[in-house]
Amino acid sequence: MSKISVAVLGATGPIGQRFVQMLEGHPYFEVEGLYASERSDGKRFGDIVKIRDCEFSDETMGIRIKTMDIDRISKNAELVFSGIPSELAGPTESELAGKGMAVFTNAGSHRMDRHVPILIPEINPDHASSIEQQDTYGNGGYIVTNANCSSTGIAMPLFALDRKFGLDEVFVSTYQALSGAGYPGVPSLDAVGNVIPFIDKEEEKMESELTKILGGYSKDGFKPADFKVMANCARVPVVDGHLESLVIKFESSPSLEDISCALSEFRGEAQTLKLPSAPDAPIIVRTEKNRPQPIYDVLAGSPERAKGMASTVGRIRESNGFCKMFVLSHNTLRGGAGGSVLNAELFKAKGLLR
Ligand SMILES: NC(=O)c1ccc[n+]([C@@H]2O[C@H](COP(=O)([O-])OP(=O)(O)OC[C@H]3O[C@@H](n4cnc5c(N)ncnc54)[C@H](OP(=O)(O)O)[C@@H]3O)[C@@H](O)[C@H]2O)c1
């Protein structure tokens, strides 16, 4: 079977580097080119890579970064994975879709567009049909987004609980890793020994994206789920892994055991289809008093290709009629590049790539 040739945009950033990691030896996709700004033109991937928890092949380390060029990409690649800044992603991704490209993006620019899905294969694979209503679809092009990194990790536990017990209100407080701010990101003197209780537009994104993801889709557009989300977001001096505290009011009164079972038994279409980057168990429940922690749990997920693709839940408790828990997920894998690759795998497995 010949592989689908893919271009990676923003290949030098934390998300772009994770794309390269996820695409090494991939059964469906092969890298046509790594693209970034002209500042990086001609550099070897091995000269810019900063990920410390995985090894790349010599072949990958030797790939030369190219200046992003839409005509070249649309001529040479069949599919685009995008990890460029939002302000650039808006027009660039529209132009690529206009040229007939399938665009799977991490950027936030198109997430709330009328017929653009925020896709998570375990939750809303049916939202994929929304691409047929995009203006560029007749031409073969479309845009598929994945959620903001702090929405993705909690979306799976919230979905597993909503379908069993009904969500009424969700209060979330985040402890977000530095890699979520890109590279070089937050200056070291602001980050070390500190917590920053503000991440621009993050709370607004969480409050709107989660209800779109867990809501419905028809040709008239998306219908958000009707529970309320209240978010407080902070940046903490952790390299990778967003820890999030959830306080949930359900429509029903499940026991803690019911809640724990609903989470650990949850499986979605990504698992049914055995997508290459899908974790066998998308939600892992820990029973220790002091887990999850980024240093132990951020790479949760198996098999090997799905490391960092599972959400880890722990400290499930009841208090005054509310349920409390912590959730940890990898912001640049499940919450970033891994989410896009899994979406493209879903499209391939369902015969939706054109
Ligand atoms: N980090 C996360 O946890 C996370 C999670 C979910 C979504 N996202 C979203 O994913 C996107 C990428 O995030 P990131 O953290 O990897 O960002 P980043 O560190 O800012 O990386 C940006 C990438 O875009 C390239 N770029 C910048 N200006 C360009 C231009 N004019 N032309 C072509 N390429 C250009 C950079 O290339 P140079 O190195 O050459 O400048 C770099 O490769 C953002 O939209 C972000 O909001 C991030």
Short mmCIF file of C-alpha atoms and ligand atoms in Angstrom, two decimals:
data_model
loop_
_atom_site.label_atom_id
_atom_site.label_comp_id
_atom_site.label_asym_id
_atom_site.label_seq_id
_atom_site.Cartn_x
_atom_site.Cartn_y
_atom_site.Cartn_z
CA MET A 1 0.00 0.00 0.00
CA SER A 2 1.50 3.35 -0.98
CA LYS A 3 1.60 5.92 1.78
CA ILE A 4 -0.05 9.35 1.77
CA SER A 5 2.48 12.17 1.43
CA VAL A 6 2.11 14.85 4.10
CA ALA A 7 3.54 18.31 4.69
CA VAL A 8 4.19 19.55 8.25
CA LEU A 9 3.76 23.31 8.74
CA GLY A 10 5.49 24.90 11.74
CA ALA A 11 7.86 21.92 11.93
CA THR A 12 10.34 23.71 14.25
CA GLY A 13 7.84 24.49 17.05
CA PRO A 14 6.88 22.17 19.94
CA ILE A 15 3.83 20.96 17.99
CA GLY A 16 5.72 20.56 14.71
CA GLN A 17 8.42 18.47 16.38
CA ARG A 18 5.74 16.22 17.88
CA PHE A 19 4.23 15.83 14.39
CA VAL A 20 7.59 14.57 13.17
CA GLN A 21 7.73 12.15 16.13
CA MET A 22 4.20 10.83 15.44
CA LEU A 23 4.92 10.45 11.72
CA GLU A 24 8.17 8.47 12.04
CA GLY A 25 7.50 4.98 10.65
CA HIS A 26 3.78 5.74 10.37
CA PRO A 27 1.82 2.99 8.57
CA TYR A 28 -0.40 5.43 6.58
CA PHE A 29 1.64 8.65 6.14
CA GLU A 30 5.11 9.67 4.93
CA VAL A 31 6.67 13.13 5.25
CA GLU A 32 6.93 15.04 1.97
CA GLY A 33 8.43 18.13 3.60
CA LEU A 34 8.97 20.01 6.84
CA TYR A 35 8.09 23.71 6.57
CA ALA A 36 8.63 26.76 8.81
CA SER A 37 9.52 30.44 8.37
CA GLU A 38 12.45 31.61 6.24
CA ARG A 39 14.41 31.97 9.51
CA SER A 40 14.69 28.17 9.57
CA ASP A 41 15.26 27.63 5.84
CA GLY A 42 17.95 25.00 5.12
CA LYS A 43 18.49 23.99 8.76
CA ARG A 44 18.56 20.25 9.51
CA PHE A 45 15.73 18.96 11.70
CA GLY A 46 18.48 17.58 13.97
CA ASP A 47 19.78 21.14 14.50
CA ILE A 48 16.49 22.49 15.80
CA VAL A 49 14.90 19.55 17.64
CA LYS A 50 14.43 20.07 21.39
CA ILE A 51 12.26 17.10 22.38
CA ARG A 52 14.16 15.10 25.00
CA ASP A 53 11.92 12.07 25.52
CA CYS A 54 12.22 10.38 22.14
CA GLU A 55 14.91 9.51 19.60
CA PHE A 56 14.66 10.28 15.90
CA SER A 57 16.23 8.24 13.09
CA ASP A 58 19.32 9.62 11.30
CA GLU A 59 17.18 10.04 8.19
CA THR A 60 14.69 12.27 10.05
CA MET A 61 17.48 14.24 11.77
CA GLY A 62 18.91 15.02 8.33
CA ILE A 63 15.73 16.44 6.77
CA ARG A 64 16.21 20.08 5.71
CA ILE A 65 13.52 22.56 6.78
CA LYS A 66 12.00 24.55 3.93
CA THR A 67 10.34 27.97 3.87
CA MET A 68 6.56 27.50 3.78
CA ASP A 69 5.37 27.82 0.19
CA ILE A 70 1.70 27.14 -0.49
CA ASP A 71 2.06 26.41 -4.22
CA ARG A 72 4.88 23.95 -3.61
CA ILE A 73 3.01 22.20 -0.80
CA SER A 74 -0.23 21.88 -2.77
CA LYS A 75 1.69 20.46 -5.71
CA ASN A 76 3.80 17.93 -3.78
CA ALA A 77 1.77 16.82 -0.74
CA GLU A 78 -1.64 15.19 -0.41
CA LEU A 79 -2.39 16.24 3.17
CA VAL A 80 -1.21 18.99 5.53
CA PHE A 81 -0.56 18.86 9.27
CA SER A 82 -0.47 22.42 10.59
CA GLY A 83 1.30 23.75 13.69
CA ILE A 84 1.69 27.43 12.83
CA PRO A 85 0.62 30.44 14.92
CA SER A 86 -3.11 31.21 14.78
CA GLU A 87 -2.86 34.59 13.07
CA LEU A 88 -0.94 32.96 10.20
CA ALA A 89 -3.00 29.74 10.24
CA GLY A 90 -6.31 31.49 9.46
CA PRO A 91 -5.50 32.65 5.92
CA THR A 92 -2.87 29.95 5.16
CA GLU A 93 -5.14 27.01 5.95
CA SER A 94 -8.06 28.57 4.02
CA GLU A 95 -5.81 28.99 1.01
CA LEU A 96 -4.57 25.39 1.21
CA ALA A 97 -8.13 24.06 1.53
CA GLY A 98 -9.03 26.26 -1.46
CA LYS A 99 -6.34 24.47 -3.44
CA GLY A 100 -7.94 21.10 -2.67
CA MET A 101 -5.80 20.10 0.33
CA ALA A 102 -6.96 18.16 3.40
CA VAL A 103 -5.78 20.29 6.34
CA PHE A 104 -5.54 18.86 9.86
CA THR A 105 -4.66 21.70 12.20
CA ASN A 106 -3.76 22.50 15.79
CA ALA A 107 -4.30 26.23 15.40
CA GLY A 108 -7.37 27.87 16.89
CA SER A 109 -8.33 30.14 13.96
CA HIS A 110 -10.97 27.92 12.35
CA ARG A 111 -12.20 25.97 15.40
CA MET A 112 -15.44 27.87 15.81
CA ASP A 113 -16.21 28.15 12.05
CA ARG A 114 -19.73 27.07 11.11
CA HIS A 115 -18.89 23.78 9.36
CA VAL A 116 -15.42 23.06 10.74
CA PRO A 117 -15.30 20.19 13.24
CA ILE A 118 -13.27 20.13 16.45
CA LEU A 119 -12.74 16.41 16.08
CA ILE A 120 -11.84 13.84 18.74
CA PRO A 121 -12.33 10.33 17.29
CA GLU A 122 -13.34 8.84 20.66
CA ILE A 123 -16.09 11.45 21.09
CA ASN A 124 -17.57 12.89 17.94
CA PRO A 125 -16.50 10.97 14.80
CA ASP A 126 -19.92 11.86 13.31
CA HIS A 127 -18.84 15.54 13.22
CA ALA A 128 -16.47 14.60 10.37
CA SER A 129 -19.41 14.87 7.95
CA SER A 130 -19.41 18.67 8.52
CA ILE A 131 -16.53 19.00 6.04
CA GLU A 132 -18.99 18.30 3.21
CA GLN A 133 -20.63 21.67 3.92
CA GLN A 134 -17.35 23.64 3.72
CA ASP A 135 -17.10 25.95 0.69
CA THR A 136 -13.91 24.26 -0.51
CA TYR A 137 -15.22 20.68 -0.34
CA GLY A 138 -16.32 20.61 -4.00
CA ASN A 139 -12.69 21.26 -4.82
CA GLY A 140 -11.53 18.40 -2.58
CA GLY A 141 -10.21 20.66 0.20
CA TYR A 142 -11.33 20.98 3.81
CA ILE A 143 -10.16 21.88 7.33
CA VAL A 144 -10.37 19.65 10.40
CA THR A 145 -9.28 21.09 13.76
CA ASN A 146 -8.41 19.54 17.06
CA ALA A 147 -9.24 21.21 20.35
CA ASN A 148 -7.13 23.57 22.39
CA CYS A 149 -4.63 21.58 24.50
CA SER A 150 -6.45 22.20 27.78
CA SER A 151 -9.89 21.26 26.35
CA THR A 152 -8.71 17.99 24.76
CA GLY A 153 -7.48 16.27 27.93
CA ILE A 154 -10.72 16.72 29.86
CA ALA A 155 -13.07 16.27 26.89
CA MET A 156 -12.80 12.45 26.98
CA PRO A 157 -13.57 12.05 30.73
CA LEU A 158 -16.37 14.62 30.45
CA PHE A 159 -17.88 12.80 27.46
CA ALA A 160 -17.67 9.41 29.20
CA LEU A 161 -19.47 10.89 32.23
CA ASP A 162 -22.01 12.99 30.29
CA ARG A 163 -23.41 10.06 28.32
CA LYS A 164 -23.92 8.01 31.52
CA PHE A 165 -24.91 10.57 34.16
CA GLY A 166 -25.60 13.89 32.38
CA LEU A 167 -23.38 16.92 33.02
CA ASP A 168 -24.99 20.01 34.54
CA GLU A 169 -22.06 22.27 35.52
CA VAL A 170 -18.29 21.85 35.10
CA PHE A 171 -15.75 24.00 36.97
CA VAL A 172 -12.20 23.53 35.70
CA SER A 173 -8.91 24.96 36.99
CA THR A 174 -5.77 24.32 34.95
CA TYR A 175 -2.08 23.93 35.80
CA GLN A 176 -0.66 24.24 32.27
CA ALA A 177 2.82 23.29 31.10
CA LEU A 178 5.30 25.73 29.57
CA SER A 179 5.46 23.86 26.23
CA GLY A 180 1.84 24.95 25.71
CA ALA A 181 3.13 28.49 25.11
CA GLY A 182 5.32 27.50 22.15
CA TYR A 183 9.08 28.10 21.93
CA PRO A 184 10.79 30.12 23.41
CA GLY A 185 7.44 30.89 25.05
CA VAL A 186 7.33 32.32 28.59
CA PRO A 187 10.64 34.02 29.58
CA SER A 188 12.51 31.85 32.13
CA LEU A 189 12.63 34.64 34.73
CA ASP A 190 8.81 34.84 34.63
CA ALA A 191 8.36 31.06 34.79
CA VAL A 192 10.86 29.53 37.23
CA GLY A 193 9.56 29.38 40.81
CA ASN A 194 6.31 31.01 39.75
CA VAL A 195 2.67 30.46 38.73
CA ILE A 196 1.05 32.82 36.22
CA PRO A 197 -2.74 33.04 36.67
CA PHE A 198 -3.48 34.27 33.14
CA ILE A 199 -3.29 32.64 29.67
CA ASP A 200 -4.62 34.87 26.95
CA LYS A 201 -8.07 33.74 25.61
CA GLU A 202 -7.61 30.24 27.13
CA GLU A 203 -10.64 30.36 29.45
CA GLU A 204 -12.91 31.62 26.67
CA LYS A 205 -11.66 28.84 24.36
CA MET A 206 -12.35 26.13 26.94
CA GLU A 207 -15.82 27.44 27.69
CA SER A 208 -16.88 27.42 24.01
CA GLU A 209 -14.92 24.48 22.57
CA LEU A 210 -15.99 21.82 25.07
CA THR A 211 -19.71 22.28 24.44
CA LYS A 212 -19.12 22.27 20.65
CA ILE A 213 -17.14 19.00 20.90
CA LEU A 214 -19.74 17.27 23.09
CA GLY A 215 -22.71 18.72 21.18
CA GLY A 216 -24.43 17.59 17.98
CA TYR A 217 -24.02 18.37 14.27
CA SER A 218 -26.56 18.66 11.47
CA LYS A 219 -26.35 20.40 8.08
CA ASP A 220 -27.60 23.58 9.80
CA GLY A 221 -24.43 23.66 11.89
CA PHE A 222 -23.26 22.63 15.35
CA LYS A 223 -25.59 22.55 18.33
CA PRO A 224 -23.59 22.98 21.56
CA ALA A 225 -24.19 20.64 24.50
CA ASP A 226 -26.23 22.39 27.18
CA PHE A 227 -24.04 22.03 30.29
CA LYS A 228 -22.09 25.05 31.57
CA VAL A 229 -18.28 25.28 31.74
CA MET A 230 -16.44 27.75 34.01
CA ALA A 231 -12.64 27.83 33.55
CA ASN A 232 -9.69 29.30 35.48
CA CYS A 233 -6.33 28.89 33.71
CA ALA A 234 -2.77 29.16 35.05
CA ARG A 235 0.72 28.47 33.67
CA VAL A 236 3.05 26.47 35.94
CA PRO A 237 6.77 25.61 35.59
CA VAL A 238 6.28 22.10 34.16
CA VAL A 239 7.75 21.17 30.76
CA ASP A 240 4.98 18.93 29.34
CA GLY A 241 1.54 17.93 30.64
CA HIS A 242 -1.51 19.94 31.60
CA LEU A 243 -2.94 18.97 35.00
CA GLU A 244 -6.57 20.08 35.45
CA SER A 245 -8.84 20.05 38.48
CA LEU A 246 -12.51 19.31 37.74
CA VAL A 247 -15.52 19.99 39.97
CA ILE A 248 -18.65 18.52 38.35
CA LYS A 249 -22.36 18.75 39.08
CA PHE A 250 -24.27 15.87 37.46
CA GLU A 251 -27.93 15.72 36.50
CA SER A 252 -28.11 12.36 38.33
CA SER A 253 -26.39 11.05 41.49
CA PRO A 254 -23.81 8.42 40.48
CA SER A 255 -21.66 6.71 43.11
CA LEU A 256 -17.89 7.18 43.03
CA GLU A 257 -17.62 3.55 41.90
CA ASP A 258 -20.03 4.19 39.01
CA ILE A 259 -17.95 7.22 37.99
CA SER A 260 -14.67 5.32 38.16
CA CYS A 261 -16.11 2.43 36.08
CA ALA A 262 -17.60 4.77 33.46
CA LEU A 263 -14.15 6.34 32.99
CA SER A 264 -11.98 3.22 32.95
CA GLU A 265 -14.38 1.21 30.74
CA PHE A 266 -14.78 4.02 28.20
CA ARG A 267 -13.80 3.18 24.60
CA GLY A 268 -14.59 5.08 21.41
CA GLU A 269 -14.47 4.67 17.64
CA ALA A 270 -10.68 5.19 17.65
CA GLN A 271 -10.39 1.97 19.67
CA THR A 272 -13.02 0.06 17.65
CA LEU A 273 -11.18 0.92 14.44
CA LYS A 274 -7.80 0.22 16.09
CA LEU A 275 -6.32 3.44 14.72
CA PRO A 276 -2.50 3.28 14.85
CA SER A 277 -2.10 6.16 17.36
CA ALA A 278 -5.18 5.32 19.47
CA PRO A 279 -4.45 4.20 23.04
CA ASP A 280 -5.98 0.84 23.97
CA ALA A 281 -7.57 2.57 26.99
CA PRO A 282 -8.15 6.29 26.32
CA ILE A 283 -8.79 7.08 30.01
CA ILE A 284 -6.60 5.58 32.74
CA VAL A 285 -7.90 5.79 36.31
CA ARG A 286 -5.26 5.91 39.08
CA THR A 287 -6.21 5.04 42.64
CA GLU A 288 -3.10 6.35 44.46
CA LYS A 289 -3.67 9.43 46.64
CA ASN A 290 -1.04 11.52 44.86
CA ARG A 291 -1.58 10.79 41.14
CA PRO A 292 -1.69 11.83 38.35
CA GLN A 293 1.56 13.79 38.23
CA PRO A 294 3.24 15.11 35.06
CA ILE A 295 6.60 13.47 35.77
CA TYR A 296 5.06 9.99 36.14
CA ASP A 297 1.94 10.02 34.00
CA VAL A 298 2.39 12.41 31.08
CA LEU A 299 3.33 9.64 28.63
CA ALA A 300 0.37 7.41 29.58
CA GLY A 301 -1.01 5.29 26.76
CA SER A 302 -0.13 2.06 24.98
CA PRO A 303 0.93 0.63 22.53
CA GLU A 304 4.22 2.48 21.91
CA ARG A 305 2.78 4.69 19.13
CA ALA A 306 0.04 5.86 21.52
CA LYS A 307 2.35 7.00 24.34
CA GLY A 308 1.10 10.37 25.60
CA MET A 309 -2.33 9.83 23.98
CA ALA A 310 -4.30 8.74 27.08
CA SER A 311 -5.83 11.03 29.73
CA THR A 312 -5.07 10.02 33.31
CA VAL A 313 -7.71 10.63 35.99
CA GLY A 314 -7.17 10.43 39.75
CA ARG A 315 -8.40 11.57 43.18
CA ILE A 316 -12.09 11.04 42.38
CA ARG A 317 -14.00 12.36 45.41
CA GLU A 318 -17.45 13.62 46.44
CA SER A 319 -18.02 16.93 48.23
CA ASN A 320 -21.35 18.71 48.96
CA GLY A 321 -23.13 17.08 46.01
CA PHE A 322 -20.26 17.75 43.57
CA CYS A 323 -17.74 15.26 42.17
CA LYS A 324 -14.05 16.32 42.22
CA MET A 325 -11.11 14.84 40.31
CA PHE A 326 -7.79 15.66 38.65
CA VAL A 327 -7.05 14.94 34.96
CA LEU A 328 -3.63 14.97 33.29
CA SER A 329 -2.94 14.91 29.55
CA HIS A 330 0.02 15.56 27.26
CA ASN A 331 -0.52 18.99 25.74
CA THR A 332 1.68 18.62 22.65
CA LEU A 333 0.82 14.94 21.96
CA ARG A 334 -2.88 14.23 22.75
CA GLY A 335 -3.58 17.97 23.02
CA GLY A 336 -1.58 18.83 19.91
CA ALA A 337 0.09 16.90 17.10
CA GLY A 338 -1.14 13.47 18.25
CA GLY A 339 -4.74 14.70 18.14
CA SER A 340 -4.35 15.83 14.50
CA VAL A 341 -2.63 12.61 13.44
CA LEU A 342 -5.39 10.56 15.09
CA ASN A 343 -8.00 12.63 13.22
CA ALA A 344 -6.25 11.97 9.90
CA GLU A 345 -6.05 8.25 10.77
CA LEU A 346 -9.82 8.27 11.36
CA PHE A 347 -10.36 9.87 7.94
CA LYS A 348 -8.10 7.27 6.31
CA ALA A 349 -9.75 4.33 8.10
CA LYS A 350 -13.25 5.55 7.14
CA GLY A 351 -12.30 6.24 3.51
CA LEU A 352 -12.86 10.00 3.88
CA LEU A 353 -9.48 11.11 2.47
CA ARG A 354 -9.96 12.11 -1.15
N1 LIG B 1 2.00 24.05 22.30
C1 LIG B 1 0.83 23.45 22.57
O1 LIG B 1 0.68 22.75 23.60
C2 LIG B 1 -0.33 23.60 21.62
C3 LIG B 1 -1.41 22.74 21.78
C4 LIG B 1 -2.50 22.84 20.91
C5 LIG B 1 -2.45 23.77 19.90
N2 LIG B 1 -1.38 24.60 19.75
C6 LIG B 1 -1.39 25.52 18.60
O2 LIG B 1 -0.54 24.94 17.59
C7 LIG B 1 0.18 25.96 16.86
C8 LIG B 1 1.66 25.74 17.02
O3 LIG B 1 2.03 25.78 18.38
P1 LIG B 1 3.55 25.79 18.88
O4 LIG B 1 3.45 25.82 20.36
O5 LIG B 1 4.32 24.70 18.24
O6 LIG B 1 4.01 27.25 18.30
P2 LIG B 1 5.42 27.99 18.07
O7 LIG B 1 6.47 27.58 19.02
O8 LIG B 1 5.11 29.41 18.04
O9 LIG B 1 5.87 27.47 16.62
C9 LIG B 1 5.46 28.12 15.55
C10 LIG B 1 5.95 27.44 14.26
O10 LIG B 1 5.42 28.25 13.22
C11 LIG B 1 6.50 28.68 12.37
N3 LIG B 1 6.25 30.02 11.85
C12 LIG B 1 6.17 31.20 12.52
N4 LIG B 1 5.98 32.22 11.65
C13 LIG B 1 5.97 31.68 10.40
C14 LIG B 1 5.85 32.22 9.09
N5 LIG B 1 5.69 33.53 8.89
N6 LIG B 1 5.85 31.36 8.05
C15 LIG B 1 6.00 30.02 8.23
N7 LIG B 1 6.15 29.45 9.46
C16 LIG B 1 6.14 30.28 10.52
C17 LIG B 1 7.73 28.67 13.25
O11 LIG B 1 8.89 28.60 12.42
P3 LIG B 1 10.30 29.31 12.80
O12 LIG B 1 10.93 28.43 13.85
O13 LIG B 1 11.05 29.30 11.54
O14 LIG B 1 9.98 30.67 13.31
C18 LIG B 1 7.47 27.42 14.08
O15 LIG B 1 7.83 26.29 13.33
C19 LIG B 1 -0.32 27.29 17.43
O16 LIG B 1 -1.37 27.76 16.62
C20 LIG B 1 -0.81 26.92 18.82
O17 LIG B 1 -1.79 27.82 19.29
C21 LIG B 1 -0.32 24.52 20.56
#
